[in-house]
Coordinates of C-alpha atoms in Angstrom, one line a residue:
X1 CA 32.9 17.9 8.9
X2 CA 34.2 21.3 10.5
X3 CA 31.1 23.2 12.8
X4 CA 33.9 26.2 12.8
X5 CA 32.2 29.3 11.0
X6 CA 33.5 32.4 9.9
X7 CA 32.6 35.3 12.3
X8 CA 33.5 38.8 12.1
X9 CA 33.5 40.9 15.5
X10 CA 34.0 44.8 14.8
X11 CA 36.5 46.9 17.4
X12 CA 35.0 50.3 17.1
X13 CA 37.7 52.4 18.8
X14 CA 37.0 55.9 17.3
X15 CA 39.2 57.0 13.8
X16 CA 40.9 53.6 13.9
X17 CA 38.0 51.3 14.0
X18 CA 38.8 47.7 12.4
X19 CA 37.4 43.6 12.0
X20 CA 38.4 40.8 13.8
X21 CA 37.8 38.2 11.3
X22 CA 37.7 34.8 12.8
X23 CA 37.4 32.7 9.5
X24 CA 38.4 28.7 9.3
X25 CA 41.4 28.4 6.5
X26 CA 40.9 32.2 6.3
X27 CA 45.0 32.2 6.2
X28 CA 45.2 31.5 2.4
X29 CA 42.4 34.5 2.0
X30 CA 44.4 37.4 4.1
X31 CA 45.6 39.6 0.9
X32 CA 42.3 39.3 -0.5
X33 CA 40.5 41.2 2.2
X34 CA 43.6 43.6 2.8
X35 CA 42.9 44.5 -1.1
X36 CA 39.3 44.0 -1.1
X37 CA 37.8 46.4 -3.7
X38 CA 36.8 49.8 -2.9
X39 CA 38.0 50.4 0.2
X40 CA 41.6 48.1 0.4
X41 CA 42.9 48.1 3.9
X42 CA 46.2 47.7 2.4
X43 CA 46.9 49.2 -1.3
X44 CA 47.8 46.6 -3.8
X45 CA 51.2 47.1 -5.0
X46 CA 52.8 48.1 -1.8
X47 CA 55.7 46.5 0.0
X48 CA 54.3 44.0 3.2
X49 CA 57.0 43.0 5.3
X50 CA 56.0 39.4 7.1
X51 CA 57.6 39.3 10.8
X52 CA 57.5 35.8 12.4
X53 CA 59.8 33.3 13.9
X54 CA 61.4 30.3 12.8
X55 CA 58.4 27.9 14.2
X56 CA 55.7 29.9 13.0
X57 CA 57.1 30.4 9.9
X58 CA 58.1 26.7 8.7
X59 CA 54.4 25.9 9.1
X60 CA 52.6 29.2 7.8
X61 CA 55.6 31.3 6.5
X62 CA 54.9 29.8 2.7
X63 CA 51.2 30.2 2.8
X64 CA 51.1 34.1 4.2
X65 CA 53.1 34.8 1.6
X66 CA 51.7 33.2 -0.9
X67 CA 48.6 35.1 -0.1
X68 CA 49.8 38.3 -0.1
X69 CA 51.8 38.1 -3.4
X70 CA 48.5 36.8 -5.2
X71 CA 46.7 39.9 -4.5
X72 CA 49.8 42.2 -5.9
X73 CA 52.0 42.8 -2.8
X74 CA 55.3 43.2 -2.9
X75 CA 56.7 40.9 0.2
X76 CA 59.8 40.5 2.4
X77 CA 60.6 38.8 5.6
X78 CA 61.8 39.4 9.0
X79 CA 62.6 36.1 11.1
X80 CA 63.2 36.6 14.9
X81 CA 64.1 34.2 17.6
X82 CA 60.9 32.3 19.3
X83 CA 60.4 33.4 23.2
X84 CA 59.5 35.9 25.6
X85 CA 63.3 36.4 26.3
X86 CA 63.9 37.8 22.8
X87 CA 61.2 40.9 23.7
X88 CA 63.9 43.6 23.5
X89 CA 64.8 46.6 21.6
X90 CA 67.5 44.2 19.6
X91 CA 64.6 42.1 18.4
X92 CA 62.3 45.8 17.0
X93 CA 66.5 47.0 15.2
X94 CA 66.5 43.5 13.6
X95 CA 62.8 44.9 12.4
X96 CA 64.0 47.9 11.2
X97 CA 66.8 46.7 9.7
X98 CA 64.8 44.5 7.3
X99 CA 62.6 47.3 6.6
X100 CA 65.1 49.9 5.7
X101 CA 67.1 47.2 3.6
X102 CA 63.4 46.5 1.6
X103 CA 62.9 50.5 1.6
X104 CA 59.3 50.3 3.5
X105 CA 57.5 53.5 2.6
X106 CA 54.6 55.3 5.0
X107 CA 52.2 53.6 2.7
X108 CA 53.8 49.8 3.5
X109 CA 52.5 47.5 5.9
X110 CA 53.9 44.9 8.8
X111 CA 52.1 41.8 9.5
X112 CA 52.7 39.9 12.7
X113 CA 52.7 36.1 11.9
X114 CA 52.4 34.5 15.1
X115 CA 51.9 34.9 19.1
X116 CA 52.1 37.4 21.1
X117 CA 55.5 38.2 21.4
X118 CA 55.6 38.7 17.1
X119 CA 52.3 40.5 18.0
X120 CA 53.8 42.7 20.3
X121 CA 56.7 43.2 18.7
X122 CA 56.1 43.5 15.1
X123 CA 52.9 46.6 16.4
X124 CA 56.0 48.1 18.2
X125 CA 58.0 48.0 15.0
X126 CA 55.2 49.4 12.4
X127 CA 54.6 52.1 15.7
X128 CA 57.9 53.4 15.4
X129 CA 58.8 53.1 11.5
X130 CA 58.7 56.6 9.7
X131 CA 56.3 57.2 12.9
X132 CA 53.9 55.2 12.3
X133 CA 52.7 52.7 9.1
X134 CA 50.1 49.8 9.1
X135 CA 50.2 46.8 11.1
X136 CA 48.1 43.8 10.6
X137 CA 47.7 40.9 13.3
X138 CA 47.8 36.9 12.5
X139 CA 48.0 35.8 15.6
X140 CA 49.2 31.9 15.2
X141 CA 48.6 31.1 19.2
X142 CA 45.3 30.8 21.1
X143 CA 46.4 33.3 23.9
X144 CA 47.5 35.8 20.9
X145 CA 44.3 35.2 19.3
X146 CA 42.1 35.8 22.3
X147 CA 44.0 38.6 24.0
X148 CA 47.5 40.1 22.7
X149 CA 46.0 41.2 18.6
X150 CA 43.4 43.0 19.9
X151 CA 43.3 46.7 21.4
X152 CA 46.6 48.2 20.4
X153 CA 49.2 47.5 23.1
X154 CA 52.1 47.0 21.4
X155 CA 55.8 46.7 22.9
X156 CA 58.7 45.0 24.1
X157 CA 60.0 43.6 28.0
X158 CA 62.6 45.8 29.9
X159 CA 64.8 43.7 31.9
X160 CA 63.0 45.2 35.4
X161 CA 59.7 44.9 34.1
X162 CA 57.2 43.6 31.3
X163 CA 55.9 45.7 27.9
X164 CA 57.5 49.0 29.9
X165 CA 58.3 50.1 26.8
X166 CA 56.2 50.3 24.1
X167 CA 53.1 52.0 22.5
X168 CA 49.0 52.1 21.4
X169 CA 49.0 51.3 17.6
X170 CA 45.5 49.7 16.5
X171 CA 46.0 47.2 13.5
X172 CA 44.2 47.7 9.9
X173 CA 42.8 44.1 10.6
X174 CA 42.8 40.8 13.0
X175 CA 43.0 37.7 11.1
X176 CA 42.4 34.7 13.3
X177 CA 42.5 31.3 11.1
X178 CA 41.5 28.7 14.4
X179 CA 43.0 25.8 12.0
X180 CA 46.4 26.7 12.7
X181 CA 45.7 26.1 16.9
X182 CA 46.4 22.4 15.4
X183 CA 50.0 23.1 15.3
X184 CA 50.3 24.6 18.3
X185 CA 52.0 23.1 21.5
X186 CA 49.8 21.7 24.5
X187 CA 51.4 24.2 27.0
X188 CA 50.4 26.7 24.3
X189 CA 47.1 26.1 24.2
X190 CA 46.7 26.2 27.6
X191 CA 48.2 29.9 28.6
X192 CA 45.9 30.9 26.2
X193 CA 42.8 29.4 28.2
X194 CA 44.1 31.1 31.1
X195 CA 42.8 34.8 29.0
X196 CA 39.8 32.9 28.5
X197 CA 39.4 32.3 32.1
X198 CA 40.0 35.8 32.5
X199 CA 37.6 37.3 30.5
X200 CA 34.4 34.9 32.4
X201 CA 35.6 36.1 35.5
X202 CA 35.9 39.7 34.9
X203 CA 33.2 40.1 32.0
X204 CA 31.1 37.2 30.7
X205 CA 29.8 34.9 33.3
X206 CA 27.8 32.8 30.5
X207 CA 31.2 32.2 29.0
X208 CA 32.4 30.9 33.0
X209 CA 29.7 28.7 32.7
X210 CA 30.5 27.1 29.4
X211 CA 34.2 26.7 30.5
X212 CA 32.5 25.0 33.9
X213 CA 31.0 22.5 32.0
X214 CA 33.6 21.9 29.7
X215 CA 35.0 18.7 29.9
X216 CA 38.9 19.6 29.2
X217 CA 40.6 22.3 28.8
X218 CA 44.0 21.2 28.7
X219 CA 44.6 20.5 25.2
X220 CA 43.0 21.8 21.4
X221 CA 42.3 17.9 20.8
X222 CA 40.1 17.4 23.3
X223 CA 38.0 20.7 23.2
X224 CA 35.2 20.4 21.0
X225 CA 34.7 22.3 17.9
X226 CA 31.7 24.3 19.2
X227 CA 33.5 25.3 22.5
X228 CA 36.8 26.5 20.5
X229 CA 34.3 28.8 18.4
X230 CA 32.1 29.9 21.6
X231 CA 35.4 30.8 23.4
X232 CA 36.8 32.8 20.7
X233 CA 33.9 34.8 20.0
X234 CA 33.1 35.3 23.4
X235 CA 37.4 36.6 23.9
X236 CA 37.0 38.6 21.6
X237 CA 34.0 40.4 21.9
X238 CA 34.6 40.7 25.7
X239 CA 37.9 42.3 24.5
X240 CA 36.6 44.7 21.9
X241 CA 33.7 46.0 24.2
X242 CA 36.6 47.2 26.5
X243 CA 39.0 48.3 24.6
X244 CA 36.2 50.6 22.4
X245 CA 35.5 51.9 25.7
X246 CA 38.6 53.3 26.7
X247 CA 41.3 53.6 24.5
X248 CA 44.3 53.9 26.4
X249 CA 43.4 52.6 29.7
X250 CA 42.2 55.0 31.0
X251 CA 39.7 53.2 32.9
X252 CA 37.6 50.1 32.3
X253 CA 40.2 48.5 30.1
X254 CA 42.4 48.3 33.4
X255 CA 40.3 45.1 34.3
X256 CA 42.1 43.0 31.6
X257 CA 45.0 42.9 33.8
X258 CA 42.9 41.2 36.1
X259 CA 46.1 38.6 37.3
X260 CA 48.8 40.1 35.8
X261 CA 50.1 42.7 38.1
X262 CA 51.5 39.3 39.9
X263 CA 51.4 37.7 36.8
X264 CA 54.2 39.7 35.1
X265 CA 56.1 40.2 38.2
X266 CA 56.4 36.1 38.3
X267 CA 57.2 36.4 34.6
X268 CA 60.1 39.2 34.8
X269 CA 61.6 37.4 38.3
X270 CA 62.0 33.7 36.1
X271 CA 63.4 35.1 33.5
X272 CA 60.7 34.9 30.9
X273 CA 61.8 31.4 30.2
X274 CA 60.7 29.3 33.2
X275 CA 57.2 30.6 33.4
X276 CA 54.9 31.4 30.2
X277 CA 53.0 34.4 30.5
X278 CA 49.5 32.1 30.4
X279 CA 50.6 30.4 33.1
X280 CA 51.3 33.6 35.1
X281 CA 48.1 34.6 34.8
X282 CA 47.0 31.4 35.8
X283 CA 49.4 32.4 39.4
X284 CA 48.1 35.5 39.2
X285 CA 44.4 35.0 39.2
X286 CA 44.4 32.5 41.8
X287 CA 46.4 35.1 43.9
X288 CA 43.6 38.1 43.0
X289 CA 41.2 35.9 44.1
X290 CA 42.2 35.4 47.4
X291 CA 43.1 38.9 48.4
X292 CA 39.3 39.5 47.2
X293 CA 38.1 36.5 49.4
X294 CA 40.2 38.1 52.5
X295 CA 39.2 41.4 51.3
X296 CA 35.5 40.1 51.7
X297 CA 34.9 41.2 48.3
X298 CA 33.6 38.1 46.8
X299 CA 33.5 34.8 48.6
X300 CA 35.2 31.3 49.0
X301 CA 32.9 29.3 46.7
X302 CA 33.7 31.5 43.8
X303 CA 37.3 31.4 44.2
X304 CA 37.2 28.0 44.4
X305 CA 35.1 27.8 41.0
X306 CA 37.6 29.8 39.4
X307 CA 40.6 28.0 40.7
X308 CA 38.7 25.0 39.6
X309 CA 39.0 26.1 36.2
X310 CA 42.4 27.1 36.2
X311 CA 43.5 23.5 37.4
X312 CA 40.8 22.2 34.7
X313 CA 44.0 24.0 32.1
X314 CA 46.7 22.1 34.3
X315 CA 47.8 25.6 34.8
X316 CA 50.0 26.4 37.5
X317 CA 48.3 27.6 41.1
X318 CA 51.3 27.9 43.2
X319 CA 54.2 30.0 42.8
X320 CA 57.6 29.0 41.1
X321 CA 59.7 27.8 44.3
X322 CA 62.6 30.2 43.2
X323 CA 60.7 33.3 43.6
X324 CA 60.1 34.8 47.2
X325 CA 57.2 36.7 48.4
X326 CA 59.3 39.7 49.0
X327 CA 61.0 40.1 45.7
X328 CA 57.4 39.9 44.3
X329 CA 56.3 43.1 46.2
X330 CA 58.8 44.4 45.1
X331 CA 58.5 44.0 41.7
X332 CA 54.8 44.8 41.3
X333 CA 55.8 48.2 42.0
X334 CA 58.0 48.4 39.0
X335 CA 54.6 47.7 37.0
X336 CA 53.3 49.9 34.7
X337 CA 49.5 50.1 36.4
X338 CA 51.4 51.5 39.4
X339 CA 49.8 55.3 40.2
X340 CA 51.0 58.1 42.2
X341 CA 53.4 55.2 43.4
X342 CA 50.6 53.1 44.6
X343 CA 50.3 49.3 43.0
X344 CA 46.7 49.0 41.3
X345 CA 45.3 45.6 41.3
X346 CA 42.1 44.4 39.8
X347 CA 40.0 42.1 41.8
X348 CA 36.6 40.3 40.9
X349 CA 33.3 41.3 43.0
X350 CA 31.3 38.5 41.5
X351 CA 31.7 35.9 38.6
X352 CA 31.5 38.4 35.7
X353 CA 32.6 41.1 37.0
X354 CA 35.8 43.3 38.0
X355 CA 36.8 46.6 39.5
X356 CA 40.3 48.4 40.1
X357 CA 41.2 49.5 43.4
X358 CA 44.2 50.8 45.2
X359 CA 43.4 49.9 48.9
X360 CA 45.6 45.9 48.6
X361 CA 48.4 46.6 50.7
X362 CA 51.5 45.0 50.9
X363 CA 49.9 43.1 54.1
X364 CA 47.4 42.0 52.1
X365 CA 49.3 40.8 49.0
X366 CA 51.9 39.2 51.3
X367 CA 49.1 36.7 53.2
X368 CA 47.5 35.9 49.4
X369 CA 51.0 34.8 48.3
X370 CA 52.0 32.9 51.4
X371 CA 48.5 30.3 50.6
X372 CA 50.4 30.1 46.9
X373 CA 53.3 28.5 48.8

C-alpha cells in the first residue's frame, strides 16, 4: 500500500500567489481543481493548449487530456522535440504557431506537461502570447518537480549561454503527481536529486541529514516511499520560502544557483547534450565547495559530506575531459548572475546555509577546477 499523501505547499509571492499540490494519481484530477467551484483557476469552457514532448506525452499525453476535457475545456496540443538542445526561440514559434492556429484568447491557458525544458519553455510561451495568459506546471521529472515549476523563471538557452532569454511568469498552479517518477529514466531521477542536494546545503540541513542517511539515491526504485515524500515537501517548501521572499532575484533567491554559475557554463560548453543540467550541478557544487574550503569559509569535513552525497546519486564530480579550465572562466562571465561585470557565485558557510559574494576570483575558481581534473 502507497505511504505517499497529498500535500499542498502554498507560494505566496504577492498578487500572484498559487498551490503546489503534491497529490499521488493527482494527474487524472488536474481540470477539476483548475475549475474548482467558486473561484476556478482556469474558467471552464476556455481553450487549454497541452505543450509536451513525444516521451512525455505517449505515457501522460491521453490522461492530461482526458482530464481537462471532463471538466469542460476545450484542448489542443503542441508536441516539441525532448532535450535541452531544443531550448530555442524555434521551439517557443512552434508554441505560437499551435496557439494562433487553435485561436488562444487572453483568457486561455498553457500547461507544461513535462520537465524542465517543457516547463521552461511552455512559461516562456504563455509569457509572451497576447503578453501574457495563464500557465500551469505538471512537471513529469523529479528535478522539474523539485526546482524548475516553481518561482516563475521561465525561458529558453542562447547558444553563448543558458535561460539568457526569457522572463518571471508565476503559474495559476503546480501539479506534482510523484507516480509518474515511475516512468522516468535512472539518469533522470538522479539530476533531479542533485536540486535536492542543493536545497540541504544551502537551506535545510534536516533535509542533508535525511539524504545522509539515505541508503540510495541513485534510482526511484530504491528510495523509499517516505523519503520521496520527505524530499519533495522539503524542495519545495525550501523553494517557495525563497522565492516569496524575493521575487525577481533580487536577493536571497540568488542562493538557488548555488552550483550553477559552473554548472551552466559546463552545460552550454558540451552542448547541452553531453552533460544534463542535474549533473552539472552535481560539477558545480563540488566546485563551490571547494573555493569555500580554500576560501576558509566552511571546512573540509563538510565538503566532503556533501561530495559524499553527490557520489551517493552516481553524479558526476569531475569535469567533462573536453572542457578546459579556461574556456570555463570564460563562460561564467557570459552568465546571467554576472554584475557590474563581476561573476557572482554562491558559496555555503555551513550545512544549511548560503550567501552570495563577489570576492571568487578567477585565481580562485581556476585552483577549485584544477582538483575537478
Amino acid at each position: 500500500m502507497s505511504t505517499l499523501t497529498e500535500t499542498t505547499i502554498r507560494v505566496n509571492i504577492p498578487q500572484d500567489a498559487y498551490d503546489v499540490r503534491i497529490a499521488p494519481g493527482g494527474l487524472d484530477s488536474l481540470g477539476q481543481w483548475l475549475a474548482s467551484e467558486g473561484a476556478p483557476l482556469i474558467k471552464p469552457g476556455q481553450k487549454v493548449l497541452v505543450v509536451s514532448n513525444p516521451i512525455v506525452f505517449d505515457l501522460y499525453g491521453k490522461r492530461t487530456i482526458d482530464a481537462l476535457t471532463q471538466a469542460g475545456y476545450d484542448v489542443c496540443h503542441c508536441i516539441l522535440p525532448a532535450g535541452e538542445q531544443h531550448k530555442h526561440m524555434a521551439s517557443i514559434a512552434q508554441i505560437h504557431d499551435v496557439a494562433y492556429e487553435n485561436r488562444l484568447e487572453r483568457s486561455s491557458a498553457m500547461v507544461a506537461l513535462g520537465g524542465g525544458v517543457i516547463g521552461d519553455m511552455t512559461g516562456f510561451a504563455a509569457s509572451t502570447w497576447l503578453r501574457g495568459i495563464a500557465v500551469v506546471q505538471v512537471p513529469t521529472s523529479l528535478l522539474a518537480m523539485v526546482d524548475a515549476s516553481m518561482g516563475g523563471k521561465t525561458g529558453v538557452n542562447h547558444p553563448k549561454g543558458k535561460n539568457l532569454i526569457g522572463a518571471f511568469h508565476q503559474p495559476r498552479l503546480v501539479l506534482i503527481d510523484p507516480q509518474v517518477l515511475e516512468t522516468l529514466p535512472v539518469r533522470e531521477f538522479r539530476a533531479g536529486v542533485a536540486e535536492v542536494i542543493k536545497y540541504g546545503v544551502i537551506w535545510d540541513l534536516p533535509l542533508f541529514e535525511k539524504l545522509e542517511a539515505a541508503e540510495r539515491l541513485d534510482d526511484f526504485n530504491y528510495v523509499s516511499e517516505d523519503l520521496l515524500q520527505y524530499m519533495l515537501e522539503h524542495s519545495c517548501q525550501a523553494k517557495a520560502d525563497v522565492v516569496s521572499q524575493d521575487v525577481r532575484e533580487g536577493g536571497i533567491r540568488a542562493i538557488l544557483n548555488y552550483g550553477h554559475t559552473i554548472g551552466h557554463a559546463v552545460e552550454s560548453l558540451t552542448g547541452y547534450s553531453e552533460i544534463n543540467h542535474g549533473e552539472a550541478v552535481g560539477i558545480g557544487m563540488v566546485a563551490a565547495g571547494q573555493i569555500a574550503v580554500n576560501m576558509g569559509l566552511w571546512d573540509a569535513s563538510a565538503t566532503r559530506r556533501q561530495d559524499a552525497l553527490v557520489n551517493k546519486a552516481r553524479l558526476p564530480t569531475r569535469l567533462p575531459a573536453n572542457v578546459s579550465i579556461d574556456d570555463i572562466l570564460v563562460a561564467i562571465k557570459s552568465d546571467k548572475k554576472v554584475k557590474e561585470g563581476t561573476v557572482r557565485f554562491v558559496l555555503p558557510k555551513g550545512i544549511g546555509t548560503a550567501f552570495v559574494t563577489s570576492q571568487v576570483t578567477d585565481e580562485r575558481a581556476q585552483i577549485a577546477l584544477k582538483s575537478l581534473i
